[in-house]
């Protein structure tokens, strides 16, 4: 798409979040909810992640040995529990 001179380029929700068919829905309590359908491959390649109703990430960061509470609890300070992170699993991605 062409952009008129002096205007910023436009990006869709799909472009920003790596979704297919993204939309914003207004909830009953006046908050916006992003609905962002993605394939597992898109999810794995993205630094955006889903959050649960409690506000933390239910993604596959957690094995049977770790949980959000074990790794992300604020009591661990900035960066969380250092024993939890390695490879693609980082505090920024998982918490």
PDB file of N, CA and C in Angstrom:
ATOM      1  N   UNK A   1       0.839  -1.188   0.000  1.00  0.00           N
ATOM      2  CA  UNK A   1       0.000   0.000   0.000  1.00  0.00           C
ATOM      3  C   UNK A   1       0.872   1.235   0.000  1.00  0.00           C
ATOM      4  N   UNK A   2       0.478   2.194  -0.790  1.00  0.00           N
ATOM      5  CA  UNK A   2       1.239   3.436  -0.849  1.00  0.00           C
ATOM      6  C   UNK A   2       0.853   4.329   0.315  1.00  0.00           C
ATOM      7  N   UNK A   3       1.846   5.066   0.794  1.00  0.00           N
ATOM      8  CA  UNK A   3       1.626   5.988   1.897  1.00  0.00           C
ATOM      9  C   UNK A   3       1.762   7.399   1.364  1.00  0.00           C
ATOM     10  N   UNK A   4       0.780   8.249   1.688  1.00  0.00           N
ATOM     11  CA  UNK A   4       0.840   9.636   1.253  1.00  0.00           C
ATOM     12  C   UNK A   4       2.039  10.318   1.890  1.00  0.00           C
ATOM     13  N   UNK A   5       2.590  11.258   1.171  1.00  0.00           N
ATOM     14  CA  UNK A   5       3.771  11.979   1.645  1.00  0.00           C
ATOM     15  C   UNK A   5       3.515  12.578   3.025  1.00  0.00           C
ATOM     16  N   UNK A   6       4.446  12.333   3.945  1.00  0.00           N
ATOM     17  CA  UNK A   6       4.351  12.897   5.292  1.00  0.00           C
ATOM     18  C   UNK A   6       3.513  12.097   6.267  1.00  0.00           C
ATOM     19  N   UNK A   7       2.826  11.071   5.798  1.00  0.00           N
ATOM     20  CA  UNK A   7       2.015  10.256   6.699  1.00  0.00           C
ATOM     21  C   UNK A   7       2.776   9.004   7.099  1.00  0.00           C
ATOM     22  N   UNK A   8       2.615   8.557   8.361  1.00  0.00           N
ATOM     23  CA  UNK A   8       3.317   7.347   8.787  1.00  0.00           C
ATOM     24  C   UNK A   8       2.742   6.113   8.092  1.00  0.00           C
ATOM     25  N   UNK A   9       3.555   5.089   7.881  1.00  0.00           N
ATOM     26  CA  UNK A   9       3.030   3.857   7.276  1.00  0.00           C
ATOM     27  C   UNK A   9       2.009   3.207   8.208  1.00  0.00           C
ATOM     28  N   UNK A  10       1.045   2.550   7.628  1.00  0.00           N
ATOM     29  CA  UNK A  10       0.001   1.887   8.396  1.00  0.00           C
ATOM     30  C   UNK A  10       0.371   0.420   8.627  1.00  0.00           C
ATOM     31  N   UNK A  11       0.030  -0.096   9.773  1.00  0.00           N
ATOM     32  CA  UNK A  11       0.266  -1.506  10.082  1.00  0.00           C
ATOM     33  C   UNK A  11      -1.013  -2.075  10.683  1.00  0.00           C
ATOM     34  N   UNK A  12      -1.340  -3.281  10.292  1.00  0.00           N
ATOM     35  CA  UNK A  12      -2.534  -3.935  10.831  1.00  0.00           C
ATOM     36  C   UNK A  12      -2.176  -4.677  12.114  1.00  0.00           C
ATOM     37  N   UNK A  13      -3.185  -5.089  12.844  1.00  0.00           N
ATOM     38  CA  UNK A  13      -2.950  -5.924  14.030  1.00  0.00           C
ATOM     39  C   UNK A  13      -2.217  -7.203  13.642  1.00  0.00           C
ATOM     40  N   UNK A  14      -2.566  -7.757  12.480  1.00  0.00           N
ATOM     41  CA  UNK A  14      -1.875  -8.961  12.012  1.00  0.00           C
ATOM     42  C   UNK A  14      -0.381  -8.684  11.825  1.00  0.00           C
ATOM     43  N   UNK A  15      -0.058  -7.516  11.236  1.00  0.00           N
ATOM     44  CA  UNK A  15       1.350  -7.154  11.035  1.00  0.00           C
ATOM     45  C   UNK A  15       2.081  -6.996  12.366  1.00  0.00           C
ATOM     46  N   UNK A  16       1.449  -6.338  13.303  1.00  0.00           N
ATOM     47  CA  UNK A  16       2.097  -6.034  14.585  1.00  0.00           C
ATOM     48  C   UNK A  16       2.284  -7.278  15.438  1.00  0.00           C
ATOM     49  N   UNK A  17       1.256  -8.120  15.529  1.00  0.00           N
ATOM     50  CA  UNK A  17       1.288  -9.243  16.452  1.00  0.00           C
ATOM     51  C   UNK A  17       1.550 -10.594  15.794  1.00  0.00           C
ATOM     52  N   UNK A  18       1.675 -10.633  14.471  1.00  0.00           N
ATOM     53  CA  UNK A  18       1.957 -11.893  13.797  1.00  0.00           C
ATOM     54  C   UNK A  18       0.786 -12.855  13.817  1.00  0.00           C
ATOM     55  N   UNK A  19      -0.402 -12.325  13.647  1.00  0.00           N
ATOM     56  CA  UNK A  19      -1.628 -13.137  13.691  1.00  0.00           C
ATOM     57  C   UNK A  19      -2.205 -13.304  12.292  1.00  0.00           C
ATOM     58  N   UNK A  20      -3.303 -14.017  12.242  1.00  0.00           N
ATOM     59  CA  UNK A  20      -4.112 -14.121  11.027  1.00  0.00           C
ATOM     60  C   UNK A  20      -5.557 -13.886  11.427  1.00  0.00           C
ATOM     61  N   UNK A  21      -6.064 -12.707  11.122  1.00  0.00           N
ATOM     62  CA  UNK A  21      -7.441 -12.380  11.485  1.00  0.00           C
ATOM     63  C   UNK A  21      -7.583 -11.766  12.866  1.00  0.00           C
ATOM     64  N   UNK A  22      -6.580 -10.997  13.301  1.00  0.00           N
ATOM     65  CA  UNK A  22      -6.617 -10.381  14.636  1.00  0.00           C
ATOM     66  C   UNK A  22      -7.737  -9.354  14.727  1.00  0.00           C
ATOM     67  N   UNK A  23      -8.277  -9.224  15.919  1.00  0.00           N
ATOM     68  CA  UNK A  23      -9.297  -8.212  16.169  1.00  0.00           C
ATOM     69  C   UNK A  23      -9.266  -7.802  17.636  1.00  0.00           C
ATOM     70  N   UNK A  24      -9.735  -6.586  17.884  1.00  0.00           N
ATOM     71  CA  UNK A  24      -9.893  -6.099  19.252  1.00  0.00           C
ATOM     72  C   UNK A  24     -11.360  -6.196  19.614  1.00  0.00           C
ATOM     73  N   UNK A  25     -11.638  -6.745  20.792  1.00  0.00           N
ATOM     74  CA  UNK A  25     -13.014  -6.850  21.266  1.00  0.00           C
ATOM     75  C   UNK A  25     -13.132  -6.062  22.565  1.00  0.00           C
ATOM     76  N   UNK A  26     -14.211  -5.326  22.703  1.00  0.00           N
ATOM     77  CA  UNK A  26     -14.489  -4.584  23.920  1.00  0.00           C
ATOM     78  C   UNK A  26     -15.214  -5.514  24.882  1.00  0.00           C
ATOM     79  N   UNK A  27     -14.653  -5.700  26.066  1.00  0.00           N
ATOM     80  CA  UNK A  27     -15.261  -6.583  27.060  1.00  0.00           C
ATOM     81  C   UNK A  27     -16.341  -5.844  27.841  1.00  0.00           C
ATOM     82  N   UNK A  28     -17.127  -6.587  28.599  1.00  0.00           N
ATOM     83  CA  UNK A  28     -18.211  -6.002  29.383  1.00  0.00           C
ATOM     84  C   UNK A  28     -17.716  -4.987  30.405  1.00  0.00           C
ATOM     85  N   UNK A  29     -16.458  -5.141  30.851  1.00  0.00           N
ATOM     86  CA  UNK A  29     -15.927  -4.207  31.854  1.00  0.00           C
ATOM     87  C   UNK A  29     -15.163  -3.033  31.228  1.00  0.00           C
ATOM     88  N   UNK A  30     -15.295  -2.861  29.901  1.00  0.00           N
ATOM     89  CA  UNK A  30     -14.701  -1.715  29.235  1.00  0.00           C
ATOM     90  C   UNK A  30     -13.252  -1.872  28.828  1.00  0.00           C
ATOM     91  N   UNK A  31     -12.691  -3.058  28.962  1.00  0.00           N
ATOM     92  CA  UNK A  31     -11.320  -3.317  28.555  1.00  0.00           C
ATOM     93  C   UNK A  31     -11.305  -3.868  27.133  1.00  0.00           C
ATOM     94  N   UNK A  32     -10.181  -3.693  26.450  1.00  0.00           N
ATOM     95  CA  UNK A  32     -10.028  -4.277  25.124  1.00  0.00           C
ATOM     96  C   UNK A  32      -9.293  -5.598  25.226  1.00  0.00           C
ATOM     97  N   UNK A  33      -9.763  -6.585  24.500  1.00  0.00           N
ATOM     98  CA  UNK A  33      -9.164  -7.911  24.451  1.00  0.00           C
ATOM     99  C   UNK A  33      -8.679  -8.146  23.028  1.00  0.00           C
ATOM    100  N   UNK A  34      -7.401  -8.470  22.883  1.00  0.00           N
ATOM    101  CA  UNK A  34      -6.846  -8.784  21.572  1.00  0.00           C
ATOM    102  C   UNK A  34      -7.080 -10.261  21.299  1.00  0.00           C
ATOM    103  N   UNK A  35      -7.757 -10.561  20.216  1.00  0.00           N
ATOM    104  CA  UNK A  35      -7.944 -11.925  19.751  1.00  0.00           C
ATOM    105  C   UNK A  35      -6.967 -12.087  18.595  1.00  0.00           C
ATOM    106  N   UNK A  36      -6.022 -13.003  18.761  1.00  0.00           N
ATOM    107  CA  UNK A  36      -4.879 -13.077  17.855  1.00  0.00           C
ATOM    108  C   UNK A  36      -4.631 -14.526  17.445  1.00  0.00           C
ATOM    109  N   UNK A  37      -5.411 -15.063  16.487  1.00  0.00           N
ATOM    110  CA  UNK A  37      -5.212 -16.455  16.080  1.00  0.00           C
ATOM    111  C   UNK A  37      -3.850 -16.652  15.418  1.00  0.00           C
ATOM    112  N   UNK A  38      -3.075 -17.623  15.920  1.00  0.00           N
ATOM    113  CA  UNK A  38      -1.750 -17.915  15.354  1.00  0.00           C
ATOM    114  C   UNK A  38      -1.535 -19.410  15.295  1.00  0.00           C
ATOM    115  N   UNK A  39      -0.715 -19.799  14.349  1.00  0.00           N
ATOM    116  CA  UNK A  39      -0.279 -21.189  14.300  1.00  0.00           C
ATOM    117  C   UNK A  39       0.784 -21.383  15.368  1.00  0.00           C
ATOM    118  N   UNK A  40       1.103 -22.630  15.701  1.00  0.00           N
ATOM    119  CA  UNK A  40       2.158 -22.887  16.677  1.00  0.00           C
ATOM    120  C   UNK A  40       3.489 -22.329  16.185  1.00  0.00           C
ATOM    121  N   UNK A  41       3.737 -22.422  14.876  1.00  0.00           N
ATOM    122  CA  UNK A  41       4.979 -21.882  14.305  1.00  0.00           C
ATOM    123  C   UNK A  41       5.053 -20.368  14.496  1.00  0.00           C
ATOM    124  N   UNK A  42       3.936 -19.667  14.265  1.00  0.00           N
ATOM    125  CA  UNK A  42       3.906 -18.223  14.480  1.00  0.00           C
ATOM    126  C   UNK A  42       4.121 -17.892  15.955  1.00  0.00           C
ATOM    127  N   UNK A  43       3.498 -18.660  16.833  1.00  0.00           N
ATOM    128  CA  UNK A  43       3.651 -18.447  18.276  1.00  0.00           C
ATOM    129  C   UNK A  43       5.103 -18.632  18.687  1.00  0.00           C
ATOM    130  N   UNK A  44       5.736 -19.690  18.213  1.00  0.00           N
ATOM    131  CA  UNK A  44       7.117 -19.987  18.583  1.00  0.00           C
ATOM    132  C   UNK A  44       8.090 -18.915  18.100  1.00  0.00           C
ATOM    133  N   UNK A  45       7.776 -18.293  16.949  1.00  0.00           N
ATOM    134  CA  UNK A  45       8.672 -17.284  16.364  1.00  0.00           C
ATOM    135  C   UNK A  45       8.439 -15.886  16.934  1.00  0.00           C
ATOM    136  N   UNK A  46       7.421 -15.724  17.748  1.00  0.00           N
ATOM    137  CA  UNK A  46       7.029 -14.409  18.234  1.00  0.00           C
ATOM    138  C   UNK A  46       7.513 -14.158  19.652  1.00  0.00           C
ATOM    139  N   UNK A  47       7.799 -12.891  19.959  1.00  0.00           N
ATOM    140  CA  UNK A  47       8.099 -12.550  21.337  1.00  0.00           C
ATOM    141  C   UNK A  47       6.838 -12.121  22.068  1.00  0.00           C
ATOM    142  N   UNK A  48       5.712 -11.984  21.356  1.00  0.00           N
ATOM    143  CA  UNK A  48       4.421 -11.739  21.994  1.00  0.00           C
ATOM    144  C   UNK A  48       3.885 -13.074  22.470  1.00  0.00           C
ATOM    145  N   UNK A  49       3.237 -13.096  23.591  1.00  0.00           N
ATOM    146  CA  UNK A  49       2.686 -14.337  24.107  1.00  0.00           C
ATOM    147  C   UNK A  49       1.326 -14.107  24.714  1.00  0.00           C
ATOM    148  N   UNK A  50       0.619 -15.172  24.869  1.00  0.00           N
ATOM    149  CA  UNK A  50      -0.708 -15.110  25.461  1.00  0.00           C
ATOM    150  C   UNK A  50      -0.581 -14.945  26.963  1.00  0.00           C
ATOM    151  N   UNK A  51      -1.619 -14.373  27.575  1.00  0.00           N
ATOM    152  CA  UNK A  51      -1.659 -14.343  29.026  1.00  0.00           C
ATOM    153  C   UNK A  51      -2.941 -15.001  29.487  1.00  0.00           C
ATOM    154  N   UNK A  52      -2.896 -15.526  30.652  1.00  0.00           N
ATOM    155  CA  UNK A  52      -4.080 -16.135  31.239  1.00  0.00           C
ATOM    156  C   UNK A  52      -4.907 -15.050  31.909  1.00  0.00           C
ATOM    157  N   UNK A  53      -6.020 -15.429  32.498  1.00  0.00           N
ATOM    158  CA  UNK A  53      -6.851 -14.478  33.218  1.00  0.00           C
ATOM    159  C   UNK A  53      -6.118 -13.875  34.408  1.00  0.00           C
ATOM    160  N   UNK A  54      -5.128 -14.577  34.932  1.00  0.00           N
ATOM    161  CA  UNK A  54      -4.359 -14.068  36.064  1.00  0.00           C
ATOM    162  C   UNK A  54      -3.274 -13.098  35.607  1.00  0.00           C
ATOM    163  N   UNK A  55      -3.069 -12.963  34.293  1.00  0.00           N
ATOM    164  CA  UNK A  55      -2.116 -12.003  33.776  1.00  0.00           C
ATOM    165  C   UNK A  55      -0.728 -12.545  33.554  1.00  0.00           C
ATOM    166  N   UNK A  56      -0.491 -13.816  33.808  1.00  0.00           N
ATOM    167  CA  UNK A  56       0.830 -14.360  33.500  1.00  0.00           C
ATOM    168  C   UNK A  56       0.735 -15.361  32.374  1.00  0.00           C
ATOM    169  N   UNK A  57       1.862 -15.692  31.850  1.00  0.00           N
ATOM    170  CA  UNK A  57       1.969 -16.436  30.603  1.00  0.00           C
ATOM    171  C   UNK A  57       1.782 -17.945  30.810  1.00  0.00           C
ATOM    172  N   UNK A  58       0.772 -18.561  30.148  1.00  0.00           N
ATOM    173  CA  UNK A  58       0.584 -20.002  30.270  1.00  0.00           C
ATOM    174  C   UNK A  58       1.288 -20.774  29.159  1.00  0.00           C
ATOM    175  N   UNK A  59       2.267 -20.161  28.506  1.00  0.00           N
ATOM    176  CA  UNK A  59       2.892 -20.798  27.349  1.00  0.00           C
ATOM    177  C   UNK A  59       3.746 -21.996  27.765  1.00  0.00           C
ATOM    178  N   UNK A  60       4.313 -22.708  26.813  1.00  0.00           N
ATOM    179  CA  UNK A  60       5.059 -23.921  27.137  1.00  0.00           C
ATOM    180  C   UNK A  60       6.442 -23.675  27.753  1.00  0.00           C
ATOM    181  N   UNK A  61       6.627 -22.552  28.434  1.00  0.00           N
ATOM    182  CA  UNK A  61       7.892 -22.306  29.138  1.00  0.00           C
ATOM    183  C   UNK A  61       8.058 -23.295  30.285  1.00  0.00           C
ATOM    184  N   UNK A  62       6.962 -23.823  30.761  1.00  0.00           N
ATOM    185  CA  UNK A  62       7.003 -24.574  32.006  1.00  0.00           C
ATOM    186  C   UNK A  62       6.997 -26.076  31.766  1.00  0.00           C
ATOM    187  N   UNK A  63       7.994 -26.717  32.292  1.00  0.00           N
ATOM    188  CA  UNK A  63       8.038 -28.177  32.284  1.00  0.00           C
ATOM    189  C   UNK A  63       7.474 -28.646  33.614  1.00  0.00           C
ATOM    190  N   UNK A  64       7.548 -29.910  33.856  1.00  0.00           N
ATOM    191  CA  UNK A  64       7.035 -30.410  35.138  1.00  0.00           C
ATOM    192  C   UNK A  64       7.902 -29.949  36.297  1.00  0.00           C
ATOM    193  N   UNK A  65       9.079 -29.375  35.998  1.00  0.00           N
ATOM    194  CA  UNK A  65       9.993 -28.937  37.053  1.00  0.00           C
ATOM    195  C   UNK A  65       9.827 -27.473  37.423  1.00  0.00           C
ATOM    196  N   UNK A  66       9.196 -26.669  36.553  1.00  0.00           N
ATOM    197  CA  UNK A  66       9.076 -25.239  36.795  1.00  0.00           C
ATOM    198  C   UNK A  66       7.640 -24.785  36.606  1.00  0.00           C
ATOM    199  N   UNK A  67       7.317 -23.654  37.217  1.00  0.00           N
ATOM    200  CA  UNK A  67       6.013 -23.016  37.038  1.00  0.00           C
ATOM    201  C   UNK A  67       6.232 -21.511  37.052  1.00  0.00           C
ATOM    202  N   UNK A  68       5.170 -20.762  36.744  1.00  0.00           N
ATOM    203  CA  UNK A  68       5.272 -19.314  36.798  1.00  0.00           C
ATOM    204  C   UNK A  68       5.734 -18.878  38.187  1.00  0.00           C
ATOM    205  N   UNK A  69       5.156 -19.459  39.201  1.00  0.00           N
ATOM    206  CA  UNK A  69       5.507 -19.081  40.568  1.00  0.00           C
ATOM    207  C   UNK A  69       6.971 -19.384  40.876  1.00  0.00           C
ATOM    208  N   UNK A  70       7.494 -20.499  40.345  1.00  0.00           N
ATOM    209  CA  UNK A  70       8.895 -20.873  40.580  1.00  0.00           C
ATOM    210  C   UNK A  70       9.870 -19.938  39.882  1.00  0.00           C
ATOM    211  N   UNK A  71       9.441 -19.321  38.785  1.00  0.00           N
ATOM    212  CA  UNK A  71      10.370 -18.579  37.938  1.00  0.00           C
ATOM    213  C   UNK A  71      10.123 -17.080  37.885  1.00  0.00           C
ATOM    214  N   UNK A  72       8.872 -16.655  37.979  1.00  0.00           N
ATOM    215  CA  UNK A  72       8.521 -15.262  37.701  1.00  0.00           C
ATOM    216  C   UNK A  72       8.067 -14.468  38.920  1.00  0.00           C
ATOM    217  N   UNK A  73       7.875 -15.128  40.021  1.00  0.00           N
ATOM    218  CA  UNK A  73       7.382 -14.426  41.201  1.00  0.00           C
ATOM    219  C   UNK A  73       8.242 -13.192  41.473  1.00  0.00           C
ATOM    220  N   UNK A  74       7.627 -12.054  41.761  1.00  0.00           N
ATOM    221  CA  UNK A  74       8.390 -10.826  42.005  1.00  0.00           C
ATOM    222  C   UNK A  74       9.431 -10.954  43.129  1.00  0.00           C
ATOM    223  N   UNK A  75       9.265 -11.911  44.013  1.00  0.00           N
ATOM    224  CA  UNK A  75      10.240 -12.074  45.100  1.00  0.00           C
ATOM    225  C   UNK A  75      11.635 -12.413  44.589  1.00  0.00           C
ATOM    226  N   UNK A  76      11.752 -12.897  43.340  1.00  0.00           N
ATOM    227  CA  UNK A  76      13.060 -13.214  42.756  1.00  0.00           C
ATOM    228  C   UNK A  76      13.781 -11.968  42.244  1.00  0.00           C
ATOM    229  N   UNK A  77      13.081 -10.848  42.186  1.00  0.00           N
ATOM    230  CA  UNK A  77      13.682  -9.609  41.702  1.00  0.00           C
ATOM    231  C   UNK A  77      13.692  -9.544  40.191  1.00  0.00           C
ATOM    232  N   UNK A  78      14.349  -8.495  39.656  1.00  0.00           N
ATOM    233  CA  UNK A  78      14.389  -8.315  38.203  1.00  0.00           C
ATOM    234  C   UNK A  78      14.988  -9.532  37.501  1.00  0.00           C
ATOM    235  N   UNK A  79      14.316  -9.993  36.473  1.00  0.00           N
ATOM    236  CA  UNK A  79      14.811 -11.140  35.719  1.00  0.00           C
ATOM    237  C   UNK A  79      14.350 -12.476  36.252  1.00  0.00           C
ATOM    238  N   UNK A  80      13.637 -12.488  37.385  1.00  0.00           N
ATOM    239  CA  UNK A  80      13.123 -13.736  37.926  1.00  0.00           C
ATOM    240  C   UNK A  80      14.189 -14.676  38.441  1.00  0.00           C
ATOM    241  N   UNK A  81      13.809 -15.929  38.622  1.00  0.00           N
ATOM    242  CA  UNK A  81      14.697 -16.972  39.140  1.00  0.00           C
ATOM    243  C   UNK A  81      15.681 -17.388  38.046  1.00  0.00           C
ATOM    244  N   UNK A  82      16.938 -17.081  38.240  1.00  0.00           N
ATOM    245  CA  UNK A  82      17.971 -17.338  37.217  1.00  0.00           C
ATOM    246  C   UNK A  82      18.090 -18.821  36.862  1.00  0.00           C
ATOM    247  N   UNK A  83      17.662 -19.726  37.731  1.00  0.00           N
ATOM    248  CA  UNK A  83      17.744 -21.165  37.459  1.00  0.00           C
ATOM    249  C   UNK A  83      16.767 -21.615  36.380  1.00  0.00           C
ATOM    250  N   UNK A  84      15.801 -20.770  36.040  1.00  0.00           N
ATOM    251  CA  UNK A  84      14.749 -21.148  35.096  1.00  0.00           C
ATOM    252  C   UNK A  84      15.112 -20.912  33.642  1.00  0.00           C
ATOM    253  N   UNK A  85      16.114 -20.091  33.359  1.00  0.00           N
ATOM    254  CA  UNK A  85      16.284 -19.589  32.002  1.00  0.00           C
ATOM    255  C   UNK A  85      17.415 -20.244  31.243  1.00  0.00           C
ATOM    256  N   UNK A  86      17.147 -20.518  29.987  1.00  0.00           N
ATOM    257  CA  UNK A  86      18.139 -21.083  29.085  1.00  0.00           C
ATOM    258  C   UNK A  86      17.545 -21.253  27.706  1.00  0.00           C
ATOM    259  N   UNK A  87      18.380 -21.132  26.676  1.00  0.00           N
ATOM    260  CA  UNK A  87      17.901 -21.276  25.306  1.00  0.00           C
ATOM    261  C   UNK A  87      16.844 -20.244  25.008  1.00  0.00           C
ATOM    262  N   UNK A  88      15.715 -20.661  24.431  1.00  0.00           N
ATOM    263  CA  UNK A  88      14.676 -19.691  24.076  1.00  0.00           C
ATOM    264  C   UNK A  88      13.855 -19.239  25.298  1.00  0.00           C
ATOM    265  N   UNK A  89      14.091 -19.853  26.432  1.00  0.00           N
ATOM    266  CA  UNK A  89      13.294 -19.562  27.625  1.00  0.00           C
ATOM    267  C   UNK A  89      13.972 -18.474  28.444  1.00  0.00           C
ATOM    268  N   UNK A  90      13.368 -17.296  28.416  1.00  0.00           N
ATOM    269  CA  UNK A  90      13.893 -16.142  29.123  1.00  0.00           C
ATOM    270  C   UNK A  90      12.781 -15.521  29.963  1.00  0.00           C
ATOM    271  N   UNK A  91      13.180 -14.729  30.934  1.00  0.00           N
ATOM    272  CA  UNK A  91      12.203 -14.036  31.751  1.00  0.00           C
ATOM    273  C   UNK A  91      11.312 -13.164  30.864  1.00  0.00           C
ATOM    274  N   UNK A  92      11.918 -12.450  29.911  1.00  0.00           N
ATOM    275  CA  UNK A  92      11.141 -11.545  29.045  1.00  0.00           C
ATOM    276  C   UNK A  92      10.086 -12.298  28.231  1.00  0.00           C
ATOM    277  N   UNK A  93      10.395 -13.497  27.806  1.00  0.00           N
ATOM    278  CA  UNK A  93       9.458 -14.266  26.982  1.00  0.00           C
ATOM    279  C   UNK A  93       8.414 -14.982  27.841  1.00  0.00           C
ATOM    280  N   UNK A  94       8.813 -15.473  28.975  1.00  0.00           N
ATOM    281  CA  UNK A  94       7.937 -16.347  29.752  1.00  0.00           C
ATOM    282  C   UNK A  94       7.119 -15.635  30.828  1.00  0.00           C
ATOM    283  N   UNK A  95       7.597 -14.517  31.313  1.00  0.00           N
ATOM    284  CA  UNK A  95       6.918 -13.855  32.416  1.00  0.00           C
ATOM    285  C   UNK A  95       6.192 -12.612  31.957  1.00  0.00           C
TER     286      UNK A  95
END
